Amino acid sequence: MEKPQPHIVVQDLTLAYGDSVVQRDLTFTVGRGDIFIIMGGSGCGKSTLLRGMVGLQRPARGRVLYDGVSFWDAEEVVQQRIMRNFGVLYQSGALWSSMTLAENVALPLEEYTGLSAGQISEIVSFKLSLVGLAGFEEYYPSELSGGMKKRAGLARAMALDPEVLFFDEPSAGLDPVSARMMDRLILELRNSLGATIVVVTHELASIFAIGQNSVFLDGATKTMIAGGNPRELLTSSADPRVRNFLTRGEAAAAS
């Protein structure tokens, strides 16, 4: 199979809070149209890496390139243009509780486009239907289950037709059925929209179900110790830390 073209390139990245280094010397490439997994144990810096990739936290060192453009070295107007191509689903869904689902999804469209109210309403209904929430436009987040909130957050993340979708622990807090539904939805979105998808997760079922490529972050050494297709890492990695993570009593998920 032909190797995808590079979309995101991380080079020699070090992330820190003050003098406290979270992860260092990270170098990897995310191919266009890939579902790329950032994995590792709790507290290893997965979400911090995501923040560095989406423009929320400046790295202590290194570069993040989008289609060859170094995000953190670019002028603010260029950074804003790059970020317009991002959609981000946070762990909680990050919906405004005082707004209906339609109002939540409409926010980025109202802020960044000159579309009419009618056009925005059509797009909102379409995005909600893509995530299985057709007819829920007037519901408030408090009226939804955890899985529905995640899907509503995803509809908002897709509002501007982003080239890259970032997911921070999309299955966290979901029951197994809802988690599998989220995995299927991620695959369907990649296939239908052609988006590049980056997923932070430690859930083995999701890693094996959707991951095409990955990077493994180690909390003890504070750097990446493996990368590649998760299923291939399961069978070929000689590092006991990687194998231990990928066989936590759930090795059958890889078969």
PDB file of C-alpha atoms in Angstrom:
ATOM      1  CA  MET A   1       0.000   0.000   0.000  1.00  0.00           C
ATOM      2  CA  GLU A   2       1.296   3.454  -0.912  1.00  0.00           C
ATOM      3  CA  LYS A   3       2.642   5.408   2.040  1.00  0.00           C
ATOM      4  CA  PRO A   4       0.572   8.552   2.769  1.00  0.00           C
ATOM      5  CA  GLN A   5       2.111  11.982   2.255  1.00  0.00           C
ATOM      6  CA  PRO A   6       3.322  13.713   5.437  1.00  0.00           C
ATOM      7  CA  HIS A   7       0.714  16.079   6.869  1.00  0.00           C
ATOM      8  CA  ILE A   8       2.107  16.822  10.334  1.00  0.00           C
ATOM      9  CA  VAL A   9       5.797  16.545  11.216  1.00  0.00           C
ATOM     10  CA  VAL A  10       7.007  16.830  14.808  1.00  0.00           C
ATOM     11  CA  GLN A  11      10.753  17.501  15.080  1.00  0.00           C
ATOM     12  CA  ASP A  12      12.881  17.301  18.247  1.00  0.00           C
ATOM     13  CA  LEU A  13       9.983  18.541  20.372  1.00  0.00           C
ATOM     14  CA  THR A  14      10.428  19.175  24.095  1.00  0.00           C
ATOM     15  CA  LEU A  15       7.447  20.158  26.240  1.00  0.00           C
ATOM     16  CA  ALA A  16       7.787  21.585  29.720  1.00  0.00           C
ATOM     17  CA  TYR A  17       6.032  23.528  32.442  1.00  0.00           C
ATOM     18  CA  GLY A  18       8.701  25.934  33.629  1.00  0.00           C
ATOM     19  CA  ASP A  19      11.752  23.857  34.536  1.00  0.00           C
ATOM     20  CA  SER A  20       9.731  20.630  34.690  1.00  0.00           C
ATOM     21  CA  VAL A  21      10.147  18.651  31.468  1.00  0.00           C
ATOM     22  CA  VAL A  22       7.085  16.588  30.491  1.00  0.00           C
ATOM     23  CA  GLN A  23       8.396  15.013  27.259  1.00  0.00           C
ATOM     24  CA  ARG A  24      11.617  15.549  25.318  1.00  0.00           C
ATOM     25  CA  ASP A  25      13.117  14.786  21.911  1.00  0.00           C
ATOM     26  CA  LEU A  26       9.850  13.796  20.211  1.00  0.00           C
ATOM     27  CA  THR A  27      10.158  13.200  16.464  1.00  0.00           C
ATOM     28  CA  PHE A  28       7.433  11.573  14.357  1.00  0.00           C
ATOM     29  CA  THR A  29       5.334  12.063  11.218  1.00  0.00           C
ATOM     30  CA  VAL A  30       1.562  11.891  10.791  1.00  0.00           C
ATOM     31  CA  GLY A  31       0.553  10.935   7.245  1.00  0.00           C
ATOM     32  CA  ARG A  32      -2.296  12.689   5.438  1.00  0.00           C
ATOM     33  CA  GLY A  33      -5.511  10.774   6.035  1.00  0.00           C
ATOM     34  CA  ASP A  34      -3.981   8.662   8.823  1.00  0.00           C
ATOM     35  CA  ILE A  35      -5.570   7.819  12.150  1.00  0.00           C
ATOM     36  CA  PHE A  36      -2.575   8.454  14.397  1.00  0.00           C
ATOM     37  CA  ILE A  37      -2.539   7.361  18.044  1.00  0.00           C
ATOM     38  CA  ILE A  38      -0.683   9.139  20.847  1.00  0.00           C
ATOM     39  CA  MET A  39      -0.530   6.485  23.548  1.00  0.00           C
ATOM     40  CA  GLY A  40       1.094   5.765  26.879  1.00  0.00           C
ATOM     41  CA  GLY A  41       0.217   5.427  30.546  1.00  0.00           C
ATOM     42  CA  SER A  42      -1.622   8.003  32.640  1.00  0.00           C
ATOM     43  CA  GLY A  43       0.391  11.136  33.337  1.00  0.00           C
ATOM     44  CA  CYS A  44       3.009  10.536  30.637  1.00  0.00           C
ATOM     45  CA  GLY A  45       2.254  13.773  28.770  1.00  0.00           C
ATOM     46  CA  LYS A  46      -0.139  12.698  26.009  1.00  0.00           C
ATOM     47  CA  SER A  47      -2.520  15.628  26.442  1.00  0.00           C
ATOM     48  CA  THR A  48       0.398  18.039  26.849  1.00  0.00           C
ATOM     49  CA  LEU A  49       1.740  16.886  23.481  1.00  0.00           C
ATOM     50  CA  LEU A  50      -1.698  17.440  21.976  1.00  0.00           C
ATOM     51  CA  ARG A  51      -1.748  20.981  23.372  1.00  0.00           C
ATOM     52  CA  GLY A  52       1.603  21.647  21.731  1.00  0.00           C
ATOM     53  CA  MET A  53       0.285  20.373  18.411  1.00  0.00           C
ATOM     54  CA  VAL A  54      -2.935  22.422  18.392  1.00  0.00           C
ATOM     55  CA  GLY A  55      -1.348  25.722  19.385  1.00  0.00           C
ATOM     56  CA  LEU A  56      -2.315  25.867  23.067  1.00  0.00           C
ATOM     57  CA  GLN A  57       1.143  25.402  24.567  1.00  0.00           C
ATOM     58  CA  ARG A  58       4.424  26.648  23.137  1.00  0.00           C
ATOM     59  CA  PRO A  59       7.113  23.944  23.206  1.00  0.00           C
ATOM     60  CA  ALA A  60      10.350  24.541  25.089  1.00  0.00           C
ATOM     61  CA  ARG A  61      12.197  23.375  21.973  1.00  0.00           C
ATOM     62  CA  GLY A  62      11.541  21.874  18.549  1.00  0.00           C
ATOM     63  CA  ARG A  63       9.017  22.343  15.765  1.00  0.00           C
ATOM     64  CA  VAL A  64       5.554  21.242  14.660  1.00  0.00           C
ATOM     65  CA  LEU A  65       5.102  21.526  10.889  1.00  0.00           C
ATOM     66  CA  TYR A  66       1.822  21.479   8.984  1.00  0.00           C
ATOM     67  CA  ASP A  67       2.361  20.864   5.273  1.00  0.00           C
ATOM     68  CA  GLY A  68       5.926  22.056   5.754  1.00  0.00           C
ATOM     69  CA  VAL A  69       5.064  25.259   7.661  1.00  0.00           C
ATOM     70  CA  SER A  70       6.518  25.493  11.184  1.00  0.00           C
ATOM     71  CA  PHE A  71       3.566  26.499  13.353  1.00  0.00           C
ATOM     72  CA  TRP A  72       5.444  27.961  16.304  1.00  0.00           C
ATOM     73  CA  ASP A  73       7.878  29.891  14.069  1.00  0.00           C
ATOM     74  CA  ALA A  74       5.104  31.418  11.950  1.00  0.00           C
ATOM     75  CA  GLU A  75       3.525  34.854  12.335  1.00  0.00           C
ATOM     76  CA  GLU A  76       0.248  34.999  14.226  1.00  0.00           C
ATOM     77  CA  VAL A  77      -1.826  35.458  11.075  1.00  0.00           C
ATOM     78  CA  VAL A  78      -0.323  32.263   9.645  1.00  0.00           C
ATOM     79  CA  GLN A  79      -0.899  30.412  12.914  1.00  0.00           C
ATOM     80  CA  GLN A  80      -4.547  31.466  12.870  1.00  0.00           C
ATOM     81  CA  ARG A  81      -4.907  30.238   9.290  1.00  0.00           C
ATOM     82  CA  ILE A  82      -3.428  26.860  10.208  1.00  0.00           C
ATOM     83  CA  MET A  83      -5.652  26.569  13.282  1.00  0.00           C
ATOM     84  CA  ARG A  84      -8.733  27.209  11.150  1.00  0.00           C
ATOM     85  CA  ASN A  85      -8.033  23.765   9.690  1.00  0.00           C
ATOM     86  CA  PHE A  86      -8.197  22.110  13.135  1.00  0.00           C
ATOM     87  CA  GLY A  87     -11.155  20.512  14.863  1.00  0.00           C
ATOM     88  CA  VAL A  88     -10.621  19.513  18.494  1.00  0.00           C
ATOM     89  CA  LEU A  89     -12.745  17.202  20.640  1.00  0.00           C
ATOM     90  CA  TYR A  90     -11.824  17.611  24.303  1.00  0.00           C
ATOM     91  CA  GLN A  91     -12.367  14.916  26.928  1.00  0.00           C
ATOM     92  CA  SER A  92     -15.532  16.459  28.358  1.00  0.00           C
ATOM     93  CA  GLY A  93     -16.926  17.573  25.005  1.00  0.00           C
ATOM     94  CA  ALA A  94     -16.497  21.176  26.274  1.00  0.00           C
ATOM     95  CA  LEU A  95     -20.031  22.195  25.328  1.00  0.00           C
ATOM     96  CA  TRP A  96     -21.568  25.427  26.609  1.00  0.00           C
ATOM     97  CA  SER A  97     -24.198  24.250  29.096  1.00  0.00           C
ATOM     98  CA  SER A  98     -26.422  27.303  28.577  1.00  0.00           C
ATOM     99  CA  MET A  99     -26.668  26.722  24.814  1.00  0.00           C
ATOM    100  CA  THR A 100     -28.581  24.149  22.807  1.00  0.00           C
ATOM    101  CA  LEU A 101     -26.683  21.696  20.635  1.00  0.00           C
ATOM    102  CA  ALA A 102     -27.550  23.761  17.566  1.00  0.00           C
ATOM    103  CA  GLU A 103     -26.188  26.916  19.202  1.00  0.00           C
ATOM    104  CA  ASN A 104     -23.011  25.109  20.278  1.00  0.00           C
ATOM    105  CA  VAL A 105     -22.296  23.776  16.799  1.00  0.00           C
ATOM    106  CA  ALA A 106     -23.173  27.124  15.205  1.00  0.00           C
ATOM    107  CA  LEU A 107     -20.616  29.075  17.261  1.00  0.00           C
ATOM    108  CA  PRO A 108     -17.550  28.573  15.026  1.00  0.00           C
ATOM    109  CA  LEU A 109     -19.650  29.126  11.910  1.00  0.00           C
ATOM    110  CA  GLU A 110     -20.949  32.428  13.262  1.00  0.00           C
ATOM    111  CA  GLU A 111     -17.476  33.544  14.301  1.00  0.00           C
ATOM    112  CA  TYR A 112     -15.432  32.533  11.264  1.00  0.00           C
ATOM    113  CA  THR A 113     -17.805  32.633   8.279  1.00  0.00           C
ATOM    114  CA  GLY A 114     -20.129  35.121   6.651  1.00  0.00           C
ATOM    115  CA  LEU A 115     -22.891  32.587   6.161  1.00  0.00           C
ATOM    116  CA  SER A 116     -26.524  33.509   6.681  1.00  0.00           C
ATOM    117  CA  ALA A 117     -28.540  32.187   9.609  1.00  0.00           C
ATOM    118  CA  GLY A 118     -30.372  29.832   7.275  1.00  0.00           C
ATOM    119  CA  GLN A 119     -27.167  28.447   5.804  1.00  0.00           C
ATOM    120  CA  ILE A 120     -25.688  27.956   9.278  1.00  0.00           C
ATOM    121  CA  SER A 121     -28.835  26.152  10.413  1.00  0.00           C
ATOM    122  CA  GLU A 122     -28.570  23.736   7.472  1.00  0.00           C
ATOM    123  CA  ILE A 123     -24.898  23.005   8.193  1.00  0.00           C
ATOM    124  CA  VAL A 124     -25.596  22.507  11.911  1.00  0.00           C
ATOM    125  CA  SER A 125     -28.337  19.974  11.185  1.00  0.00           C
ATOM    126  CA  PHE A 126     -26.070  18.169   8.722  1.00  0.00           C
ATOM    127  CA  LYS A 127     -23.151  17.970  11.170  1.00  0.00           C
ATOM    128  CA  LEU A 128     -25.393  16.667  13.939  1.00  0.00           C
ATOM    129  CA  SER A 129     -26.809  14.043  11.583  1.00  0.00           C
ATOM    130  CA  LEU A 130     -23.273  12.885  10.748  1.00  0.00           C
ATOM    131  CA  VAL A 131     -22.718  11.983  14.404  1.00  0.00           C
ATOM    132  CA  GLY A 132     -26.132  10.378  14.873  1.00  0.00           C
ATOM    133  CA  LEU A 133     -27.822  13.321  16.587  1.00  0.00           C
ATOM    134  CA  ALA A 134     -30.375  14.351  13.950  1.00  0.00           C
ATOM    135  CA  GLY A 135     -33.387  15.893  15.697  1.00  0.00           C
ATOM    136  CA  PHE A 136     -31.467  16.883  18.833  1.00  0.00           C
ATOM    137  CA  GLU A 137     -30.808  20.480  17.766  1.00  0.00           C
ATOM    138  CA  GLU A 138     -32.843  22.025  20.599  1.00  0.00           C
ATOM    139  CA  TYR A 139     -31.554  19.773  23.373  1.00  0.00           C
ATOM    140  CA  TYR A 140     -29.228  21.125  26.052  1.00  0.00           C
ATOM    141  CA  PRO A 141     -26.049  19.262  27.095  1.00  0.00           C
ATOM    142  CA  SER A 142     -27.581  18.419  30.500  1.00  0.00           C
ATOM    143  CA  GLU A 143     -30.253  16.411  28.669  1.00  0.00           C
ATOM    144  CA  LEU A 144     -27.725  14.125  26.966  1.00  0.00           C
ATOM    145  CA  SER A 145     -25.806  11.007  27.939  1.00  0.00           C
ATOM    146  CA  GLY A 146     -22.011  11.081  28.104  1.00  0.00           C
ATOM    147  CA  GLY A 147     -21.660   9.467  24.699  1.00  0.00           C
ATOM    148  CA  MET A 148     -24.104  11.904  23.131  1.00  0.00           C
ATOM    149  CA  LYS A 149     -22.192  14.859  24.582  1.00  0.00           C
ATOM    150  CA  LYS A 150     -18.999  13.538  23.014  1.00  0.00           C
ATOM    151  CA  ARG A 151     -20.712  13.196  19.655  1.00  0.00           C
ATOM    152  CA  ALA A 152     -22.161  16.696  19.946  1.00  0.00           C
ATOM    153  CA  GLY A 153     -18.671  18.003  20.701  1.00  0.00           C
ATOM    154  CA  LEU A 154     -17.459  16.199  17.599  1.00  0.00           C
ATOM    155  CA  ALA A 155     -20.168  17.838  15.490  1.00  0.00           C
ATOM    156  CA  ARG A 156     -18.918  21.225  16.660  1.00  0.00           C
ATOM    157  CA  ALA A 157     -15.294  20.217  15.978  1.00  0.00           C
ATOM    158  CA  MET A 158     -16.332  19.391  12.383  1.00  0.00           C
ATOM    159  CA  ALA A 159     -18.292  22.584  11.838  1.00  0.00           C
ATOM    160  CA  LEU A 160     -15.657  24.284   9.673  1.00  0.00           C
ATOM    161  CA  ASP A 161     -14.751  21.137   7.695  1.00  0.00           C
ATOM    162  CA  PRO A 162     -11.269  20.838   9.238  1.00  0.00           C
ATOM    163  CA  GLU A 163      -8.386  19.022   7.562  1.00  0.00           C
ATOM    164  CA  VAL A 164      -7.199  17.682  10.928  1.00  0.00           C
ATOM    165  CA  LEU A 165      -9.331  16.339  13.782  1.00  0.00           C
ATOM    166  CA  PHE A 166      -7.785  15.993  17.249  1.00  0.00           C
ATOM    167  CA  PHE A 167      -9.407  13.758  19.887  1.00  0.00           C
ATOM    168  CA  ASP A 168      -8.383  13.861  23.550  1.00  0.00           C
ATOM    169  CA  GLU A 169      -9.416  10.553  25.174  1.00  0.00           C
ATOM    170  CA  PRO A 170     -12.636  10.190  23.128  1.00  0.00           C
ATOM    171  CA  SER A 171     -13.651   6.972  24.912  1.00  0.00           C
ATOM    172  CA  ALA A 172     -12.965   8.197  28.455  1.00  0.00           C
ATOM    173  CA  GLY A 173     -15.995   7.730  30.701  1.00  0.00           C
ATOM    174  CA  LEU A 174     -18.004   5.858  28.079  1.00  0.00           C
ATOM    175  CA  ASP A 175     -19.527   2.405  28.477  1.00  0.00           C
ATOM    176  CA  PRO A 176     -18.147  -0.283  26.117  1.00  0.00           C
ATOM    177  CA  VAL A 177     -21.011   0.028  23.626  1.00  0.00           C
ATOM    178  CA  SER A 178     -20.673   3.827  23.395  1.00  0.00           C
ATOM    179  CA  ALA A 179     -16.888   3.510  23.126  1.00  0.00           C
ATOM    180  CA  ARG A 180     -17.205   1.110  20.167  1.00  0.00           C
ATOM    181  CA  MET A 181     -19.701   3.481  18.579  1.00  0.00           C
ATOM    182  CA  MET A 182     -17.202   6.332  18.899  1.00  0.00           C
ATOM    183  CA  ASP A 183     -14.487   4.184  17.285  1.00  0.00           C
ATOM    184  CA  ARG A 184     -16.778   3.368  14.355  1.00  0.00           C
ATOM    185  CA  LEU A 185     -17.674   7.039  14.015  1.00  0.00           C
ATOM    186  CA  ILE A 186     -13.993   8.035  13.864  1.00  0.00           C
ATOM    187  CA  LEU A 187     -13.390   5.482  11.110  1.00  0.00           C
ATOM    188  CA  GLU A 188     -16.444   6.621   9.160  1.00  0.00           C
ATOM    189  CA  LEU A 189     -15.389  10.270   9.385  1.00  0.00           C
ATOM    190  CA  ARG A 190     -11.894   9.492   8.166  1.00  0.00           C
ATOM    191  CA  ASN A 191     -13.283   7.487   5.258  1.00  0.00           C
ATOM    192  CA  SER A 192     -15.979   9.982   4.273  1.00  0.00           C
ATOM    193  CA  LEU A 193     -14.177  13.284   4.931  1.00  0.00           C
ATOM    194  CA  GLY A 194     -10.577  12.231   4.255  1.00  0.00           C
ATOM    195  CA  ALA A 195      -9.451  14.082   7.374  1.00  0.00           C
ATOM    196  CA  THR A 196      -6.203  13.388   9.192  1.00  0.00           C
ATOM    197  CA  ILE A 197      -7.084  12.242  12.703  1.00  0.00           C
ATOM    198  CA  VAL A 198      -4.893  12.377  15.809  1.00  0.00           C
ATOM    199  CA  VAL A 199      -6.197  10.527  18.869  1.00  0.00           C
ATOM    200  CA  VAL A 200      -4.856  10.662  22.426  1.00  0.00           C
ATOM    201  CA  THR A 201      -5.875   7.482  24.225  1.00  0.00           C
ATOM    202  CA  HIS A 202      -4.783   4.694  26.540  1.00  0.00           C
ATOM    203  CA  GLU A 203      -7.769   2.481  25.699  1.00  0.00           C
ATOM    204  CA  LEU A 204      -6.466  -0.728  24.108  1.00  0.00           C
ATOM    205  CA  ALA A 205      -9.691  -1.601  22.295  1.00  0.00           C
ATOM    206  CA  SER A 206      -9.680   1.769  20.520  1.00  0.00           C
ATOM    207  CA  ILE A 207      -5.952   1.657  19.798  1.00  0.00           C
ATOM    208  CA  PHE A 208      -6.254  -1.652  17.972  1.00  0.00           C
ATOM    209  CA  ALA A 209      -9.611  -0.868  16.342  1.00  0.00           C
ATOM    210  CA  ILE A 210      -8.700   2.428  14.685  1.00  0.00           C
ATOM    211  CA  GLY A 211      -4.941   3.055  14.931  1.00  0.00           C
ATOM    212  CA  GLN A 212      -2.869   2.999  11.735  1.00  0.00           C
ATOM    213  CA  ASN A 213       0.236   4.629  13.160  1.00  0.00           C
ATOM    214  CA  SER A 214       1.277   5.696  16.632  1.00  0.00           C
ATOM    215  CA  VAL A 215       3.828   7.074  19.032  1.00  0.00           C
ATOM    216  CA  PHE A 216       4.345   5.601  22.512  1.00  0.00           C
ATOM    217  CA  LEU A 217       5.262   8.065  25.269  1.00  0.00           C
ATOM    218  CA  ASP A 218       7.059   6.778  28.355  1.00  0.00           C
ATOM    219  CA  GLY A 219       6.496   8.649  31.595  1.00  0.00           C
ATOM    220  CA  ALA A 220       9.643   7.401  33.310  1.00  0.00           C
ATOM    221  CA  THR A 221      12.184   8.412  30.646  1.00  0.00           C
ATOM    222  CA  LYS A 222      10.016  11.344  29.473  1.00  0.00           C
ATOM    223  CA  THR A 223      10.425  10.582  25.800  1.00  0.00           C
ATOM    224  CA  MET A 224       9.009   8.407  23.031  1.00  0.00           C
ATOM    225  CA  ILE A 225      10.253   4.828  23.070  1.00  0.00           C
ATOM    226  CA  ALA A 226       8.314   3.360  20.123  1.00  0.00           C
ATOM    227  CA  GLY A 227       6.330   4.272  17.049  1.00  0.00           C
ATOM    228  CA  GLY A 228       4.456   2.526  14.266  1.00  0.00           C
ATOM    229  CA  ASN A 229       1.286   0.527  13.661  1.00  0.00           C
ATOM    230  CA  PRO A 230      -0.003  -0.589  17.096  1.00  0.00           C
ATOM    231  CA  ARG A 231      -0.707  -4.141  15.939  1.00  0.00           C
ATOM    232  CA  GLU A 232       2.805  -4.446  14.589  1.00  0.00           C
ATOM    233  CA  LEU A 233       4.234  -3.056  17.824  1.00  0.00           C
ATOM    234  CA  LEU A 234       2.280  -5.697  19.729  1.00  0.00           C
ATOM    235  CA  THR A 235       4.020  -8.508  17.860  1.00  0.00           C
ATOM    236  CA  SER A 236       7.418  -7.009  17.093  1.00  0.00           C
ATOM    237  CA  SER A 237       8.430  -4.599  19.851  1.00  0.00           C
ATOM    238  CA  ALA A 238      11.263  -5.903  22.011  1.00  0.00           C
ATOM    239  CA  ASP A 239      10.703  -3.211  24.653  1.00  0.00           C
ATOM    240  CA  PRO A 240       8.935  -4.746  27.667  1.00  0.00           C
ATOM    241  CA  ARG A 241       7.333  -1.400  28.546  1.00  0.00           C
ATOM    242  CA  VAL A 242       5.576  -1.270  25.179  1.00  0.00           C
ATOM    243  CA  ARG A 243       4.539  -4.927  25.243  1.00  0.00           C
ATOM    244  CA  ASN A 244       3.289  -4.596  28.824  1.00  0.00           C
ATOM    245  CA  PHE A 245       1.164  -1.610  27.874  1.00  0.00           C
ATOM    246  CA  LEU A 246      -0.291  -3.358  24.803  1.00  0.00           C
ATOM    247  CA  THR A 247      -1.088  -6.633  26.617  1.00  0.00           C
ATOM    248  CA  ARG A 248      -2.704  -5.411  29.819  1.00  0.00           C
ATOM    249  CA  GLY A 249      -4.914  -8.428  30.131  1.00  0.00           C
ATOM    250  CA  GLU A 250      -6.544  -7.489  26.818  1.00  0.00           C
ATOM    251  CA  ALA A 251      -4.179  -9.038  24.284  1.00  0.00           C
ATOM    252  CA  ALA A 252      -7.147 -10.742  22.655  1.00  0.00           C
ATOM    253  CA  ALA A 253      -8.237  -7.311  21.390  1.00  0.00           C
ATOM    254  CA  ALA A 254      -5.323  -7.424  18.989  1.00  0.00           C
ATOM    255  CA  SER A 255      -6.270 -10.717  17.399  1.00  0.00           C
TER     256      SER A 255
END
